[in-house]
Amino acid sequence: MAEPRVPGGRGAELDLPCGESVHVHDLDMGMREYDCACGDSHAVVTDVHPPSRFVPEFLVSVLRETVDTADDMGEFGTTHVMGIVLEEFPEQVVSENVEDDQDVGYALVWMTDFDSRRLHEIVVELLVELMEHAVSHAENSDAMTQFEEDMLDFDVEAFVEQYRRERDFTGPNDTAR
């Protein structure tokens, strides 16, 4: 008997911003980009991807110590990162809760209208903004001045290029959390 396609349930489909749709069973935990029938590639992120997919683990640790999450998702992680992206780009990001579908291996999935490299750049830009906001609340005005000076020399595209070239996606920080 065929299983009904229920939002958030087994057999869910994501309606992509490009107008195409993709069945969640066509996405796996190791996938970071989906080559769509529209001709474009769309970034794929699941809740089991570590935030170190985008930034070094030492920075993830700092964010976890600094960012107070007010939800039941636990410490700052990929779910929060993608929430920030979704908030900034609501028309270009789709997500689905598939926690009831044990066949996929993840509970949450996001797909973007842009490819994985552009998503990576966006995430880094948004995390820099988050850090700048946090530093602006510090009682030390020298810290804000130093942060702003450091950011003048920071090239997001160059960082992403180097990080993607050097990043080991099979390392110990890439285990499901």
CSV table of C-alpha atoms in Angstrom, one decimal:
chain,number,residue,atom,x,y,z
A,1,MET,CA,0.0,0.0,0.0
A,2,ALA,CA,1.3,3.4,-0.9
A,3,GLU,CA,2.1,5.7,2.0
A,4,PRO,CA,0.5,9.2,1.9
A,5,ARG,CA,2.7,12.2,1.6
A,6,VAL,CA,2.1,14.1,4.8
A,7,PRO,CA,4.1,17.2,5.6
A,8,GLY,CA,6.7,16.4,8.1
A,9,GLY,CA,6.0,12.7,7.8
A,10,ARG,CA,7.3,9.8,5.8
A,11,GLY,CA,7.7,10.6,2.2
A,12,ALA,CA,7.9,14.4,2.6
A,13,GLU,CA,8.8,16.5,-0.4
A,14,LEU,CA,10.5,19.9,-0.3
A,15,ASP,CA,9.1,22.5,-2.7
A,16,LEU,CA,12.3,24.4,-3.7
A,17,PRO,CA,12.3,28.2,-4.3
A,18,CYS,CA,13.2,27.4,-8.0
A,19,GLY,CA,9.8,25.7,-8.5
A,20,GLU,CA,11.1,22.2,-8.5
A,21,SER,CA,10.5,19.7,-5.7
A,22,VAL,CA,12.7,17.0,-4.1
A,23,HIS,CA,11.7,14.0,-2.1
A,24,VAL,CA,13.6,13.8,1.2
A,25,HIS,CA,14.6,10.2,0.4
A,26,ASP,CA,16.7,11.6,-2.4
A,27,LEU,CA,18.8,13.5,0.1
A,28,ASP,CA,21.3,11.8,2.3
A,29,MET,CA,23.3,12.9,5.4
A,30,GLY,CA,26.5,13.2,3.4
A,31,MET,CA,25.0,15.4,0.7
A,32,ARG,CA,26.0,19.1,0.8
A,33,GLU,CA,24.6,20.1,-2.7
A,34,TYR,CA,21.8,18.9,-4.9
A,35,ASP,CA,21.9,19.1,-8.6
A,36,CYS,CA,18.4,20.2,-9.5
A,37,ALA,CA,16.3,19.6,-12.6
A,38,CYS,CA,16.1,23.4,-12.9
A,39,GLY,CA,19.8,23.4,-13.9
A,40,ASP,CA,21.1,24.9,-10.7
A,41,SER,CA,22.8,23.4,-7.6
A,42,HIS,CA,21.1,23.9,-4.3
A,43,ALA,CA,22.9,23.7,-0.9
A,44,VAL,CA,21.7,20.9,1.4
A,45,VAL,CA,22.1,21.1,5.1
A,46,THR,CA,20.8,18.6,7.7
A,47,ASP,CA,20.8,18.9,11.5
A,48,VAL,CA,23.5,16.2,11.7
A,49,HIS,CA,26.0,18.4,9.8
A,50,PRO,CA,28.3,20.1,12.4
A,51,PRO,CA,28.5,23.9,12.4
A,52,SER,CA,32.2,23.3,11.8
A,53,ARG,CA,31.1,22.7,8.2
A,54,PHE,CA,31.2,26.5,7.9
A,55,VAL,CA,33.8,27.7,10.5
A,56,PRO,CA,36.6,26.2,12.5
A,57,GLU,CA,35.8,24.2,15.6
A,58,PHE,CA,37.5,26.7,17.9
A,59,LEU,CA,35.0,29.4,16.7
A,60,VAL,CA,32.1,26.9,17.1
A,61,SER,CA,33.3,26.5,20.7
A,62,VAL,CA,33.4,30.2,21.3
A,63,LEU,CA,29.9,30.6,19.8
A,64,ARG,CA,28.6,27.8,22.0
A,65,GLU,CA,30.1,29.5,25.1
A,66,THR,CA,28.8,33.0,24.1
A,67,VAL,CA,25.4,32.5,22.4
A,68,ASP,CA,22.6,31.7,24.8
A,69,THR,CA,20.0,29.7,23.1
A,70,ALA,CA,16.4,30.1,24.2
A,71,ASP,CA,15.0,26.9,22.7
A,72,ASP,CA,15.0,23.2,23.3
A,73,MET,CA,17.7,22.5,20.6
A,74,GLY,CA,20.5,22.7,23.2
A,75,GLU,CA,23.8,24.4,22.5
A,76,PHE,CA,24.5,26.6,19.6
A,77,GLY,CA,24.7,24.5,16.5
A,78,THR,CA,23.7,24.0,12.9
A,79,THR,CA,20.0,24.4,13.6
A,80,HIS,CA,20.7,27.8,15.0
A,81,VAL,CA,23.0,28.7,12.1
A,82,MET,CA,20.3,27.7,9.6
A,83,GLY,CA,17.7,29.6,11.6
A,84,ILE,CA,19.7,32.7,11.1
A,85,VAL,CA,20.0,32.1,7.4
A,86,LEU,CA,16.3,31.3,7.1
A,87,GLU,CA,15.5,34.5,8.9
A,88,GLU,CA,17.7,36.6,6.6
A,89,PHE,CA,16.6,34.8,3.4
A,90,PRO,CA,13.0,33.5,4.0
A,91,GLU,CA,12.2,33.3,0.3
A,92,GLN,CA,15.4,31.4,-0.6
A,93,VAL,CA,15.5,28.7,2.0
A,94,VAL,CA,13.1,25.8,2.6
A,95,SER,CA,13.2,23.4,5.5
A,96,GLU,CA,11.4,20.3,6.6
A,97,ASN,CA,11.0,18.5,9.9
A,98,VAL,CA,11.3,14.8,9.0
A,99,GLU,CA,11.9,13.4,12.5
A,100,ASP,CA,9.1,10.9,12.0
A,101,ASP,CA,10.8,9.4,9.0
A,102,GLN,CA,13.4,7.0,10.3
A,103,ASP,CA,14.6,6.1,6.8
A,104,VAL,CA,16.5,9.4,6.2
A,105,GLY,CA,18.9,9.5,9.3
A,106,TYR,CA,18.3,13.2,10.1
A,107,ALA,CA,15.4,15.2,11.7
A,108,LEU,CA,15.7,18.5,10.0
A,109,VAL,CA,16.8,19.4,6.4
A,110,TRP,CA,17.3,22.8,4.7
A,111,MET,CA,17.8,23.5,1.1
A,112,THR,CA,18.7,26.9,-0.4
A,113,ASP,CA,18.1,28.6,-3.7
A,114,PHE,CA,21.9,29.2,-3.8
A,115,ASP,CA,24.7,26.6,-4.1
A,116,SER,CA,26.8,25.4,-1.1
A,117,ARG,CA,29.6,27.8,-1.7
A,118,ARG,CA,27.3,30.8,-1.6
A,119,LEU,CA,25.6,29.4,1.5
A,120,HIS,CA,29.0,29.1,3.1
A,121,GLU,CA,29.8,32.7,2.4
A,122,ILE,CA,26.4,33.8,3.7
A,123,VAL,CA,26.9,31.8,6.9
A,124,VAL,CA,30.3,33.3,7.5
A,125,GLU,CA,28.9,36.8,6.9
A,126,LEU,CA,26.0,36.3,9.3
A,127,LEU,CA,28.3,34.8,12.0
A,128,VAL,CA,30.6,37.8,11.7
A,129,GLU,CA,27.5,40.0,12.2
A,130,LEU,CA,26.5,37.9,15.2
A,131,MET,CA,30.0,38.3,16.7
A,132,GLU,CA,30.0,42.0,16.0
A,133,HIS,CA,26.7,42.4,17.8
A,134,ALA,CA,28.0,40.4,20.8
A,135,VAL,CA,31.2,42.5,20.9
A,136,SER,CA,29.2,45.7,20.8
A,137,HIS,CA,27.5,44.7,24.0
A,138,ALA,CA,30.8,44.2,25.8
A,139,GLU,CA,31.8,46.8,28.3
A,140,ASN,CA,35.2,47.2,26.6
A,141,SER,CA,35.1,49.8,23.8
A,142,ASP,CA,38.6,48.7,22.9
A,143,ALA,CA,37.4,45.3,22.1
A,144,MET,CA,34.8,46.7,19.6
A,145,THR,CA,37.5,48.9,18.0
A,146,GLN,CA,39.9,46.0,17.7
A,147,PHE,CA,37.1,43.7,16.2
A,148,GLU,CA,36.2,46.4,13.6
A,149,GLU,CA,39.8,46.8,12.7
A,150,ASP,CA,40.3,43.0,12.3
A,151,MET,CA,37.2,42.8,10.2
A,152,LEU,CA,38.5,45.4,7.8
A,153,ASP,CA,41.2,42.9,6.8
A,154,PHE,CA,38.9,39.9,6.8
A,155,ASP,CA,37.9,38.7,3.3
A,156,VAL,CA,34.9,36.3,3.4
A,157,GLU,CA,35.5,34.9,-0.1
A,158,ALA,CA,39.2,34.2,0.6
A,159,PHE,CA,38.3,32.6,4.0
A,160,VAL,CA,35.7,30.4,2.4
A,161,GLU,CA,38.0,29.4,-0.4
A,162,GLN,CA,40.8,28.4,2.0
A,163,TYR,CA,38.5,26.7,4.5
A,164,ARG,CA,36.8,24.6,1.8
A,165,ARG,CA,40.2,23.6,0.4
A,166,GLU,CA,41.6,22.6,3.8
A,167,ARG,CA,38.5,21.4,5.6
A,168,ASP,CA,38.5,17.7,6.4
A,169,PHE,CA,34.8,16.6,6.4
A,170,THR,CA,35.7,13.2,7.7
A,171,GLY,CA,37.4,14.4,10.9
A,172,PRO,CA,36.2,13.9,14.5
A,173,ASN,CA,34.2,17.1,14.6
A,174,ASP,CA,32.0,15.8,11.8
A,175,THR,CA,30.1,13.3,13.9
A,176,ALA,CA,26.4,13.6,14.4
A,177,ARG,CA,25.4,15.7,17.4
